Amino acid sequence: MAEKDPNCIFCKIVSGELGAEKVYEDDEVLAFLDIHPSSRGHTLLIPKQHYDGLLSTPPEMLQTLVAALPKVASAVVTGTGAEGFNVLQSNGPCSGQMVFHIHFHIVPRNSGDGIGLGFRSALGGPIEDDLSKTAEAVRAAF
Ligand code: AMP
Ligand code: ZN
């Protein structure tokens, strides 16, 4: 973990080197509007310290982030008048992660807005899988 990564866009937003439409901050977390929104009010929630993704973020920081999530999501939904929202968090280039400073997307949703969930539409439906074998492999990895 680096306190700050000099090459990281989100660290630059935290330090003020780069501008952003900030909607919430406290000592440890910051929320700002996504510059390429999927819907009006699409917001990113990040820790102020730099961690690449979910697996490198200490549990205490994750607790802090997740505790802030409903507070920020509630304001986003109320402020935009949305009916609901999705929370998305990507890890690794294969998942679509582009910025390697952990973040949660809060995407306001409305009935019939036509927004798909990437991991569903890409597959076009559920895959064939041997659930018991897969579950065994995952259990063995703990
Ligand atoms: P991800 O694909 O989960 O890594 O998402 C990164 C998100 O950061 C994308 O949705 C980008 O639109 C957003 N983003 C990149 N640069 C900026 C920026 N300077 N200010 C706000 N959002 C940004
Ligand atoms: Zn960073």
CSV table of N, CA and C and ligand atoms in Angstrom, one decimal:
chain,number,residue,atom,x,y,z
A,1,MET,N,0.8,-1.2,0.0
A,1,MET,CA,0.0,0.0,0.0
A,1,MET,C,0.9,1.2,0.0
A,2,ALA,N,0.6,2.2,-0.9
A,2,ALA,CA,1.2,3.5,-0.8
A,2,ALA,C,0.2,4.5,-0.3
A,3,GLU,N,0.6,5.4,0.5
A,3,GLU,CA,-0.3,6.4,1.0
A,3,GLU,C,-0.9,7.2,-0.2
A,4,LYS,N,-0.1,7.4,-1.2
A,4,LYS,CA,-0.5,8.1,-2.4
A,4,LYS,C,0.4,7.6,-3.5
A,5,ASP,N,-0.3,7.3,-4.7
A,5,ASP,CA,0.5,6.9,-5.9
A,5,ASP,C,0.6,8.1,-6.8
A,6,PRO,N,1.8,8.5,-7.1
A,6,PRO,CA,1.9,9.8,-7.9
A,6,PRO,C,1.3,9.7,-9.3
A,7,ASN,N,1.1,8.4,-9.8
A,7,ASN,CA,0.6,8.2,-11.1
A,7,ASN,C,-0.9,8.0,-11.1
A,8,CYS,N,-1.5,8.0,-9.9
A,8,CYS,CA,-2.9,7.6,-9.8
A,8,CYS,C,-3.9,8.8,-9.9
A,9,ILE,N,-4.8,8.7,-10.9
A,9,ILE,CA,-5.8,9.8,-11.1
A,9,ILE,C,-6.6,10.1,-9.9
A,10,PHE,N,-7.0,9.0,-9.2
A,10,PHE,CA,-7.9,9.3,-8.0
A,10,PHE,C,-7.1,9.9,-6.8
A,11,CYS,N,-5.8,9.5,-6.7
A,11,CYS,CA,-4.9,10.1,-5.7
A,11,CYS,C,-4.8,11.6,-6.0
A,12,LYS,N,-4.7,11.9,-7.3
A,12,LYS,CA,-4.6,13.3,-7.7
A,12,LYS,C,-5.9,14.1,-7.4
A,13,ILE,N,-7.0,13.4,-7.4
A,13,ILE,CA,-8.3,14.1,-7.1
A,13,ILE,C,-8.3,14.3,-5.5
A,14,VAL,N,-7.8,13.3,-4.8
A,14,VAL,CA,-7.8,13.4,-3.3
A,14,VAL,C,-6.9,14.6,-2.9
A,15,SER,N,-5.8,14.8,-3.6
A,15,SER,CA,-4.8,15.8,-3.2
A,15,SER,C,-5.2,17.2,-3.8
A,16,GLY,N,-6.2,17.2,-4.7
A,16,GLY,CA,-6.7,18.5,-5.3
A,16,GLY,C,-5.9,18.9,-6.5
A,17,GLU,N,-4.9,18.0,-6.9
A,17,GLU,CA,-4.1,18.3,-8.1
A,17,GLU,C,-5.0,18.2,-9.4
A,18,LEU,N,-6.1,17.4,-9.3
A,18,LEU,CA,-7.0,17.2,-10.4
A,18,LEU,C,-8.4,17.5,-9.8
A,19,GLY,N,-9.2,18.2,-10.6
A,19,GLY,CA,-10.5,18.6,-10.1
A,19,GLY,C,-11.5,17.5,-10.3
A,20,ALA,N,-12.6,17.5,-9.5
A,20,ALA,CA,-13.7,16.6,-9.6
A,20,ALA,C,-14.9,17.2,-8.9
A,21,GLU,N,-16.1,16.7,-9.3
A,21,GLU,CA,-17.3,17.1,-8.7
A,21,GLU,C,-17.5,16.3,-7.4
A,22,LYS,N,-16.9,16.8,-6.3
A,22,LYS,CA,-17.0,16.1,-5.1
A,22,LYS,C,-18.4,16.2,-4.5
A,23,VAL,N,-18.9,15.1,-4.0
A,23,VAL,CA,-20.3,15.2,-3.3
A,23,VAL,C,-20.2,14.9,-1.8
A,24,TYR,N,-19.2,14.2,-1.4
A,24,TYR,CA,-19.0,13.9,0.0
A,24,TYR,C,-17.6,13.6,0.4
A,25,GLU,N,-17.2,14.0,1.5
A,25,GLU,CA,-15.9,13.6,2.0
A,25,GLU,C,-15.8,13.6,3.5
A,26,ASP,N,-15.0,12.8,4.1
A,26,ASP,CA,-14.7,12.8,5.5
A,26,ASP,C,-13.1,12.6,5.6
A,27,ASP,N,-12.6,12.3,6.8
A,27,ASP,CA,-11.2,12.1,6.9
A,27,ASP,C,-10.6,11.0,6.1
A,28,GLU,N,-11.5,9.9,5.8
A,28,GLU,CA,-11.0,8.7,5.2
A,28,GLU,C,-11.5,8.4,3.8
A,29,VAL,N,-12.7,8.9,3.5
A,29,VAL,CA,-13.2,8.6,2.2
A,29,VAL,C,-13.7,9.8,1.4
A,30,LEU,N,-13.8,9.6,0.1
A,30,LEU,CA,-14.2,10.7,-0.8
A,30,LEU,C,-15.2,10.1,-1.8
A,31,ALA,N,-16.2,10.9,-2.1
A,31,ALA,CA,-17.2,10.5,-3.2
A,31,ALA,C,-17.3,11.6,-4.2
A,32,PHE,N,-17.2,11.3,-5.5
A,32,PHE,CA,-17.3,12.3,-6.5
A,32,PHE,C,-18.0,11.7,-7.8
A,33,LEU,N,-18.5,12.6,-8.6
A,33,LEU,CA,-19.2,12.1,-9.8
A,33,LEU,C,-18.2,11.5,-10.8
A,34,ASP,N,-18.7,10.4,-11.4
A,34,ASP,CA,-17.9,9.8,-12.5
A,34,ASP,C,-17.9,10.7,-13.7
A,35,ILE,N,-16.7,10.9,-14.3
A,35,ILE,CA,-16.6,11.8,-15.4
A,35,ILE,C,-17.3,11.3,-16.7
A,36,HIS,N,-17.5,10.0,-16.8
A,36,HIS,CA,-18.2,9.4,-17.9
A,36,HIS,C,-19.4,8.6,-17.3
A,37,PRO,N,-20.5,9.4,-16.8
A,37,PRO,CA,-21.5,8.7,-16.1
A,37,PRO,C,-22.4,7.8,-16.9
A,38,SER,N,-22.8,6.6,-16.3
A,38,SER,CA,-23.7,5.7,-16.9
A,38,SER,C,-25.1,6.1,-16.7
A,39,SER,N,-25.4,6.9,-15.7
A,39,SER,CA,-26.7,7.5,-15.5
A,39,SER,C,-26.4,8.8,-14.7
A,40,ARG,N,-27.4,9.7,-14.6
A,40,ARG,CA,-27.3,10.9,-13.9
A,40,ARG,C,-27.0,10.7,-12.4
A,41,GLY,N,-25.9,11.2,-12.0
A,41,GLY,CA,-25.5,11.0,-10.5
A,41,GLY,C,-24.6,9.9,-10.3
A,42,HIS,N,-24.1,9.2,-11.4
A,42,HIS,CA,-23.2,8.1,-11.2
A,42,HIS,C,-22.0,8.6,-10.4
A,43,THR,N,-21.8,7.9,-9.3
A,43,THR,CA,-20.8,8.4,-8.3
A,43,THR,C,-19.8,7.3,-7.9
A,44,LEU,N,-18.6,7.8,-7.6
A,44,LEU,CA,-17.5,6.9,-7.2
A,44,LEU,C,-17.2,7.1,-5.8
A,45,LEU,N,-17.1,6.1,-5.0
A,45,LEU,CA,-16.7,6.2,-3.6
A,45,LEU,C,-15.3,5.6,-3.4
A,46,ILE,N,-14.4,6.3,-2.9
A,46,ILE,CA,-13.0,5.8,-2.7
A,46,ILE,C,-12.4,6.1,-1.3
A,47,PRO,N,-11.4,5.3,-0.9
A,47,PRO,CA,-10.7,5.7,0.3
A,47,PRO,C,-9.7,6.8,-0.1
A,48,LYS,N,-9.3,7.6,0.8
A,48,LYS,CA,-8.3,8.7,0.5
A,48,LYS,C,-6.9,8.1,0.3
A,49,GLN,N,-6.7,7.0,1.0
A,49,GLN,CA,-5.4,6.3,0.8
A,49,GLN,C,-5.5,5.4,-0.4
A,50,HIS,N,-4.3,5.1,-1.0
A,50,HIS,CA,-4.3,4.4,-2.2
A,50,HIS,C,-4.1,2.9,-2.0
A,51,TYR,N,-5.1,2.1,-2.5
A,51,TYR,CA,-5.0,0.6,-2.5
A,51,TYR,C,-5.5,0.2,-3.9
A,52,ASP,N,-4.9,-0.8,-4.5
A,52,ASP,CA,-5.3,-1.1,-5.9
A,52,ASP,C,-6.7,-1.6,-6.1
A,53,GLY,N,-7.1,-2.5,-5.2
A,53,GLY,CA,-8.4,-3.2,-5.3
A,53,GLY,C,-8.8,-3.8,-4.0
A,54,LEU,N,-9.9,-4.6,-4.1
A,54,LEU,CA,-10.5,-5.2,-2.9
A,54,LEU,C,-9.6,-6.0,-2.1
A,55,LEU,N,-8.7,-6.8,-2.8
A,55,LEU,CA,-7.9,-7.8,-2.1
A,55,LEU,C,-6.7,-7.1,-1.4
A,56,SER,N,-6.3,-6.0,-1.8
A,56,SER,CA,-5.2,-5.3,-1.1
A,56,SER,C,-5.6,-4.2,-0.2
A,57,THR,N,-6.9,-4.0,0.0
A,57,THR,CA,-7.4,-3.0,0.9
A,57,THR,C,-7.6,-3.7,2.3
A,58,PRO,N,-7.0,-3.1,3.4
A,58,PRO,CA,-7.2,-3.7,4.7
A,58,PRO,C,-8.7,-3.7,5.1
A,59,PRO,N,-9.1,-4.8,5.8
A,59,PRO,CA,-10.5,-4.9,6.3
A,59,PRO,C,-11.0,-3.7,7.0
A,60,GLU,N,-10.2,-3.0,7.8
A,60,GLU,CA,-10.6,-1.8,8.5
A,60,GLU,C,-11.0,-0.7,7.6
A,61,MET,N,-10.3,-0.6,6.5
A,61,MET,CA,-10.6,0.4,5.5
A,61,MET,C,-11.9,0.0,4.7
A,62,LEU,N,-12.0,-1.3,4.5
A,62,LEU,CA,-13.2,-1.7,3.8
A,62,LEU,C,-14.4,-1.5,4.6
A,63,GLN,N,-14.3,-1.7,5.9
A,63,GLN,CA,-15.4,-1.4,6.9
A,63,GLN,C,-15.8,0.1,6.8
A,64,THR,N,-14.8,0.9,6.7
A,64,THR,CA,-15.0,2.4,6.6
A,64,THR,C,-15.7,2.7,5.3
A,65,LEU,N,-15.2,2.1,4.2
A,65,LEU,CA,-15.8,2.4,2.9
A,65,LEU,C,-17.3,1.9,2.9
A,66,VAL,N,-17.5,0.7,3.3
A,66,VAL,CA,-18.8,0.1,3.2
A,66,VAL,C,-19.8,0.8,4.1
A,67,ALA,N,-19.3,1.3,5.2
A,67,ALA,CA,-20.2,2.1,6.1
A,67,ALA,C,-20.6,3.4,5.5
A,68,ALA,N,-19.7,3.9,4.6
A,68,ALA,CA,-20.1,5.2,4.0
A,68,ALA,C,-21.0,5.0,2.8
A,69,LEU,N,-21.0,3.7,2.2
A,69,LEU,CA,-21.7,3.4,1.0
A,69,LEU,C,-23.2,3.8,1.1
A,70,PRO,N,-24.0,3.3,2.1
A,70,PRO,CA,-25.4,3.6,2.1
A,70,PRO,C,-25.7,5.1,2.3
A,71,LYS,N,-24.8,5.7,3.1
A,71,LYS,CA,-25.0,7.2,3.3
A,71,LYS,C,-24.8,8.0,2.0
A,72,VAL,N,-23.8,7.6,1.2
A,72,VAL,CA,-23.6,8.3,-0.1
A,72,VAL,C,-24.7,7.9,-1.1
A,73,ALA,N,-25.0,6.6,-1.1
A,73,ALA,CA,-26.0,6.1,-2.1
A,73,ALA,C,-27.4,6.8,-1.8
A,74,SER,N,-27.7,6.9,-0.5
A,74,SER,CA,-29.0,7.5,-0.1
A,74,SER,C,-29.0,9.0,-0.6
A,75,ALA,N,-28.0,9.7,-0.5
A,75,ALA,CA,-28.0,11.1,-1.0
A,75,ALA,C,-28.0,11.2,-2.5
A,76,VAL,N,-27.3,10.2,-3.1
A,76,VAL,CA,-27.3,10.2,-4.6
A,76,VAL,C,-28.7,9.9,-5.1
A,77,VAL,N,-29.4,9.0,-4.5
A,77,VAL,CA,-30.7,8.6,-4.9
A,77,VAL,C,-31.7,9.7,-4.6
A,78,THR,N,-31.6,10.3,-3.5
A,78,THR,CA,-32.5,11.4,-3.1
A,78,THR,C,-32.2,12.6,-4.0
A,79,GLY,N,-31.0,12.9,-4.2
A,79,GLY,CA,-30.6,14.1,-5.0
A,79,GLY,C,-30.9,14.0,-6.4
A,80,THR,N,-30.9,12.8,-7.0
A,80,THR,CA,-31.2,12.7,-8.4
A,80,THR,C,-32.7,12.2,-8.6
A,81,GLY,N,-33.4,11.8,-7.6
A,81,GLY,CA,-34.7,11.4,-7.7
A,81,GLY,C,-34.8,10.0,-8.3
A,82,ALA,N,-33.7,9.2,-8.3
A,82,ALA,CA,-33.7,7.9,-8.9
A,82,ALA,C,-34.6,6.9,-8.0
A,83,GLU,N,-35.0,5.8,-8.7
A,83,GLU,CA,-35.8,4.8,-8.0
A,83,GLU,C,-35.0,3.8,-7.2
A,84,GLY,N,-33.7,3.6,-7.7
A,84,GLY,CA,-32.8,2.7,-7.0
A,84,GLY,C,-31.4,2.9,-7.5
A,85,PHE,N,-30.6,1.9,-7.3
A,85,PHE,CA,-29.2,2.0,-7.7
A,85,PHE,C,-28.5,0.7,-7.8
A,86,ASN,N,-27.4,0.6,-8.5
A,86,ASN,CA,-26.5,-0.5,-8.5
A,86,ASN,C,-25.2,-0.1,-7.8
A,87,VAL,N,-24.6,-1.0,-7.1
A,87,VAL,CA,-23.2,-0.9,-6.6
A,87,VAL,C,-22.4,-1.8,-7.4
A,88,LEU,N,-21.3,-1.3,-8.0
A,88,LEU,CA,-20.4,-2.2,-8.7
A,88,LEU,C,-18.9,-1.9,-8.3
A,89,GLN,N,-18.1,-2.9,-8.2
A,89,GLN,CA,-16.7,-2.8,-7.8
A,89,GLN,C,-15.9,-3.8,-8.6
A,90,SER,N,-15.0,-3.4,-9.4
A,90,SER,CA,-14.3,-4.2,-10.3
A,90,SER,C,-12.8,-4.5,-9.9
A,91,ASN,N,-12.3,-5.7,-10.2
A,91,ASN,CA,-11.0,-6.0,-9.8
A,91,ASN,C,-10.2,-6.7,-10.9
A,92,GLY,N,-9.2,-6.0,-11.5
A,92,GLY,CA,-8.4,-6.6,-12.6
A,92,GLY,C,-8.9,-6.1,-13.9
A,93,PRO,N,-8.0,-6.0,-14.9
A,93,PRO,CA,-8.4,-5.5,-16.2
A,93,PRO,C,-9.4,-6.4,-16.8
A,94,CYS,N,-9.4,-7.7,-16.6
A,94,CYS,CA,-10.4,-8.6,-17.2
A,94,CYS,C,-11.8,-8.3,-16.7
A,95,SER,N,-11.9,-7.6,-15.6
A,95,SER,CA,-13.3,-7.3,-15.0
A,95,SER,C,-13.7,-5.9,-15.5
A,96,GLY,N,-12.8,-5.2,-16.2
A,96,GLY,CA,-13.2,-3.9,-16.7
A,96,GLY,C,-12.6,-2.8,-15.8
A,97,GLN,N,-11.8,-3.2,-14.8
A,97,GLN,CA,-11.2,-2.1,-13.9
A,97,GLN,C,-10.2,-1.3,-14.7
A,98,MET,N,-10.4,0.0,-14.7
A,98,MET,CA,-9.5,0.9,-15.5
A,98,MET,C,-8.6,1.7,-14.6
A,99,VAL,N,-9.2,2.0,-13.4
A,99,VAL,CA,-8.4,2.9,-12.4
A,99,VAL,C,-8.1,2.0,-11.2
A,100,PHE,N,-6.8,1.8,-11.0
A,100,PHE,CA,-6.3,0.9,-9.9
A,100,PHE,C,-6.2,1.5,-8.6
A,101,HIS,N,-7.2,2.2,-8.2
A,101,HIS,CA,-7.4,2.7,-6.8
A,101,HIS,C,-8.8,2.3,-6.5
A,102,ILE,N,-8.9,1.5,-5.5
A,102,ILE,CA,-10.2,0.8,-5.2
A,102,ILE,C,-11.4,1.9,-5.2
A,103,HIS,N,-12.5,1.5,-5.8
A,103,HIS,CA,-13.6,2.4,-5.8
A,103,HIS,C,-14.9,1.5,-6.0
A,104,PHE,N,-16.0,2.1,-5.4
A,104,PHE,CA,-17.3,1.5,-5.6
A,104,PHE,C,-18.1,2.5,-6.5
A,105,HIS,N,-18.6,1.9,-7.6
A,105,HIS,CA,-19.6,2.7,-8.4
A,105,HIS,C,-20.9,2.7,-7.8
A,106,ILE,N,-21.6,3.8,-7.7
A,106,ILE,CA,-23.0,3.9,-7.3
A,106,ILE,C,-23.7,4.4,-8.5
A,107,VAL,N,-24.5,3.6,-9.1
A,107,VAL,CA,-25.2,4.0,-10.4
A,107,VAL,C,-26.7,4.1,-10.2
A,108,PRO,N,-27.2,5.3,-10.2
A,108,PRO,CA,-28.6,5.5,-10.0
A,108,PRO,C,-29.4,4.8,-11.1
A,109,ARG,N,-30.5,4.2,-10.7
A,109,ARG,CA,-31.3,3.4,-11.7
A,109,ARG,C,-32.8,3.8,-11.7
A,110,ASN,N,-33.4,3.7,-12.8
A,110,ASN,CA,-34.9,4.0,-13.0
A,110,ASN,C,-35.4,2.9,-13.8
A,111,SER,N,-36.7,2.6,-13.6
A,111,SER,CA,-37.4,1.5,-14.4
A,111,SER,C,-37.3,1.9,-15.9
A,112,GLY,N,-36.9,0.9,-16.7
A,112,GLY,CA,-36.8,1.1,-18.1
A,112,GLY,C,-35.7,2.0,-18.6
A,113,ASP,N,-34.7,2.2,-17.8
A,113,ASP,CA,-33.6,3.1,-18.2
A,113,ASP,C,-32.6,2.4,-19.2
A,114,GLY,N,-32.8,1.1,-19.4
A,114,GLY,CA,-32.1,0.4,-20.5
A,114,GLY,C,-30.6,0.1,-20.1
A,115,ILE,N,-30.2,0.4,-18.9
A,115,ILE,CA,-28.8,0.1,-18.5
A,115,ILE,C,-28.8,-1.4,-18.1
A,116,GLY,N,-27.8,-2.1,-18.7
A,116,GLY,CA,-27.6,-3.5,-18.4
A,116,GLY,C,-26.5,-3.7,-17.4
A,117,LEU,N,-26.5,-4.8,-16.8
A,117,LEU,CA,-25.4,-5.2,-15.9
A,117,LEU,C,-24.4,-5.9,-16.8
A,118,GLY,N,-23.2,-5.3,-17.0
A,118,GLY,CA,-22.2,-5.9,-17.9
A,118,GLY,C,-22.0,-7.4,-17.8
A,119,PHE,N,-21.9,-7.9,-16.5
A,119,PHE,CA,-21.5,-9.3,-16.4
A,119,PHE,C,-22.7,-10.2,-16.7
A,120,ARG,N,-23.9,-9.6,-16.8
A,120,ARG,CA,-25.0,-10.4,-17.3
A,120,ARG,C,-25.1,-10.4,-18.8
A,121,SER,N,-25.1,-9.2,-19.4
A,121,SER,CA,-25.4,-9.0,-20.8
A,121,SER,C,-24.2,-9.7,-21.6
A,122,ALA,N,-23.0,-9.6,-21.1
A,122,ALA,CA,-21.9,-10.2,-21.8
A,122,ALA,C,-22.1,-11.7,-22.0
A,123,LEU,N,-22.7,-12.3,-21.1
A,123,LEU,CA,-22.9,-13.8,-21.1
A,123,LEU,C,-24.2,-14.2,-21.8
A,124,GLY,N,-25.1,-13.2,-21.8
A,124,GLY,CA,-26.4,-13.5,-22.4
A,124,GLY,C,-27.2,-14.5,-21.6
A,125,GLY,N,-26.9,-14.7,-20.4
A,125,GLY,CA,-27.7,-15.6,-19.6
A,125,GLY,C,-26.8,-16.5,-18.7
A,126,PRO,N,-27.4,-17.3,-17.9
A,126,PRO,CA,-26.6,-18.1,-17.0
A,126,PRO,C,-25.8,-19.2,-17.8
A,127,ILE,N,-24.5,-19.5,-17.3
A,127,ILE,CA,-23.7,-20.5,-18.0
A,127,ILE,C,-24.0,-21.9,-17.5
A,128,GLU,N,-23.6,-22.9,-18.2
A,128,GLU,CA,-23.7,-24.3,-17.7
A,128,GLU,C,-22.5,-24.5,-16.8
A,129,ASP,N,-22.8,-25.0,-15.6
A,129,ASP,CA,-21.6,-25.2,-14.6
A,129,ASP,C,-22.0,-26.4,-13.7
A,130,ASP,N,-21.0,-27.1,-13.3
A,130,ASP,CA,-21.2,-28.1,-12.3
A,130,ASP,C,-21.0,-27.4,-10.9
A,131,LEU,N,-22.2,-27.1,-10.3
A,131,LEU,CA,-22.1,-26.2,-9.1
A,131,LEU,C,-21.4,-26.9,-8.0
A,132,SER,N,-21.6,-28.2,-7.8
A,132,SER,CA,-21.0,-28.9,-6.7
A,132,SER,C,-19.5,-28.9,-6.8
A,133,LYS,N,-19.0,-29.1,-8.0
A,133,LYS,CA,-17.5,-29.1,-8.2
A,133,LYS,C,-16.9,-27.7,-8.0
A,134,THR,N,-17.6,-26.7,-8.5
A,134,THR,CA,-17.2,-25.3,-8.4
A,134,THR,C,-17.2,-24.9,-6.9
A,135,ALA,N,-18.2,-25.3,-6.2
A,135,ALA,CA,-18.3,-24.9,-4.8
A,135,ALA,C,-17.2,-25.6,-4.0
A,136,GLU,N,-16.9,-26.9,-4.4
A,136,GLU,CA,-15.8,-27.6,-3.7
A,136,GLU,C,-14.4,-26.9,-3.9
A,137,ALA,N,-14.2,-26.4,-5.2
A,137,ALA,CA,-12.9,-25.7,-5.5
A,137,ALA,C,-12.8,-24.4,-4.7
A,138,VAL,N,-14.0,-23.7,-4.6
A,138,VAL,CA,-13.9,-22.5,-3.8
A,138,VAL,C,-13.7,-22.7,-2.3
A,139,ARG,N,-14.4,-23.7,-1.8
A,139,ARG,CA,-14.3,-24.0,-0.4
A,139,ARG,C,-12.9,-24.4,0.0
A,140,ALA,N,-12.2,-25.2,-1.0
A,140,ALA,CA,-10.8,-25.6,-0.7
A,140,ALA,C,-9.8,-24.5,-0.8
A,141,ALA,N,-10.2,-23.3,-1.3
A,141,ALA,CA,-9.3,-22.2,-1.5
A,141,ALA,C,-9.3,-21.3,-0.2
A,142,PHE,N,-10.2,-21.5,0.7
A,142,PHE,CA,-10.2,-20.7,1.9
A,142,PHE,C,-9.0,-21.0,2.8
B,1,AMP,P1,-13.4,1.2,-13.4
B,1,AMP,O1,-13.6,0.7,-14.8
B,1,AMP,O2,-14.2,0.4,-12.3
B,1,AMP,O3,-11.9,1.2,-13.0
B,1,AMP,O4,-14.0,2.6,-13.3
B,1,AMP,C1,-13.2,3.8,-13.3
B,1,AMP,C2,-14.1,4.9,-13.5
B,1,AMP,O5,-13.4,6.1,-13.3
B,1,AMP,C3,-14.7,5.1,-14.9
B,1,AMP,O6,-16.1,5.0,-14.9
B,1,AMP,C4,-14.2,6.5,-15.4
B,1,AMP,O7,-15.3,7.1,-16.1
B,1,AMP,C5,-14.0,7.2,-14.1
B,1,AMP,N1,-13.0,8.2,-14.2
B,1,AMP,C6,-11.8,8.2,-14.8
B,1,AMP,N2,-11.1,9.4,-14.6
B,1,AMP,C7,-11.9,10.2,-13.9
B,1,AMP,C8,-11.9,11.5,-13.4
B,1,AMP,N3,-10.8,12.2,-13.6
B,1,AMP,N4,-12.9,12.0,-12.6
B,1,AMP,C9,-14.0,11.2,-12.4
B,1,AMP,N5,-14.1,9.9,-12.9
B,1,AMP,C10,-13.1,9.4,-13.6
B,2,ZN,ZN,-4.6,6.2,-5.9
